[in-house]
Short mmCIF file of C-alpha atoms in Angstrom, two decimals:
data_model
loop_
_atom_site.label_atom_id
_atom_site.label_comp_id
_atom_site.label_asym_id
_atom_site.label_seq_id
_atom_site.Cartn_x
_atom_site.Cartn_y
_atom_site.Cartn_z
CA UNK A 25 86.09 70.19 92.74
CA UNK A 26 86.14 67.96 95.81
CA UNK A 27 89.36 66.33 94.56
CA UNK A 28 90.97 69.75 94.39
CA UNK A 29 89.79 70.60 97.86
CA UNK A 30 91.36 67.41 99.30
CA UNK A 31 94.63 68.03 97.51
CA UNK A 32 94.78 71.75 98.27
CA UNK A 33 92.79 72.41 101.46
CA UNK A 34 93.82 76.14 101.48
CA UNK A 35 92.37 76.86 97.99
CA UNK A 36 89.31 78.54 99.43
CA UNK A 37 91.03 80.72 102.01
CA UNK A 38 90.89 84.43 101.63
CA UNK A 39 94.54 84.91 102.50
CA UNK A 40 95.54 82.73 99.52
CA UNK A 41 93.38 84.65 97.05
CA UNK A 42 94.75 88.00 98.50
CA UNK A 43 98.23 86.80 98.04
CA UNK A 44 97.74 85.62 94.47
CA UNK A 45 95.97 88.82 93.58
CA UNK A 46 98.86 90.80 95.04
CA UNK A 47 101.38 88.78 93.00
CA UNK A 48 99.39 89.32 89.73
CA UNK A 49 98.95 93.02 90.35
CA UNK A 50 102.62 93.36 91.14
CA UNK A 51 103.60 91.44 87.92
CA UNK A 52 101.28 93.60 85.88
CA UNK A 53 102.76 96.80 87.24
CA UNK A 54 106.29 95.52 86.67
CA UNK A 55 105.72 94.61 83.03
CA UNK A 56 103.79 97.81 82.26
CA UNK A 57 106.64 99.86 83.67
CA UNK A 58 109.24 97.93 81.77
CA UNK A 59 107.15 98.46 78.57
CA UNK A 60 106.84 102.23 79.23
CA UNK A 61 110.59 102.59 79.87
CA UNK A 62 111.52 100.68 76.71
CA UNK A 63 109.01 102.85 74.77
CA UNK A 64 110.63 106.04 76.16
CA UNK A 65 114.11 104.68 75.39
CA UNK A 66 113.18 103.92 71.84
CA UNK A 67 111.64 107.34 71.40
CA UNK A 68 114.87 109.03 72.67
CA UNK A 69 116.99 106.90 70.31
CA UNK A 70 114.75 107.77 67.38
CA UNK A 71 114.99 111.43 68.32
CA UNK A 72 118.82 111.25 68.53
CA UNK A 73 118.89 109.65 65.08
CA UNK A 74 116.72 112.43 63.64
CA UNK A 75 118.92 115.11 65.13
CA UNK A 76 121.97 113.38 63.70
CA UNK A 77 120.32 113.36 60.26
CA UNK A 78 119.49 117.02 60.52
CA UNK A 79 123.06 118.05 61.01
CA UNK A 80 124.47 115.82 58.26
CA UNK A 81 125.65 112.88 60.32
CA UNK A 82 123.67 110.25 58.43
CA UNK A 83 124.63 106.76 59.47
CA UNK A 84 124.94 104.45 56.57
CA UNK A 85 124.14 100.83 57.06
CA UNK A 86 127.16 98.55 56.96
#
């Protein structure tokens, strides 16, 4: 641990840990929002396919 302290003297500072925590929280919020947006988009696409099947516009695989 002393070797790390000599290489990185700021490793114990509160500002560094606050910055790292902020970065991790921002990354988590970003990835969760992307996940939720993709989930919503997939649901809309599935709903559109179901509506198309209901009115007889069945898409056949190529």
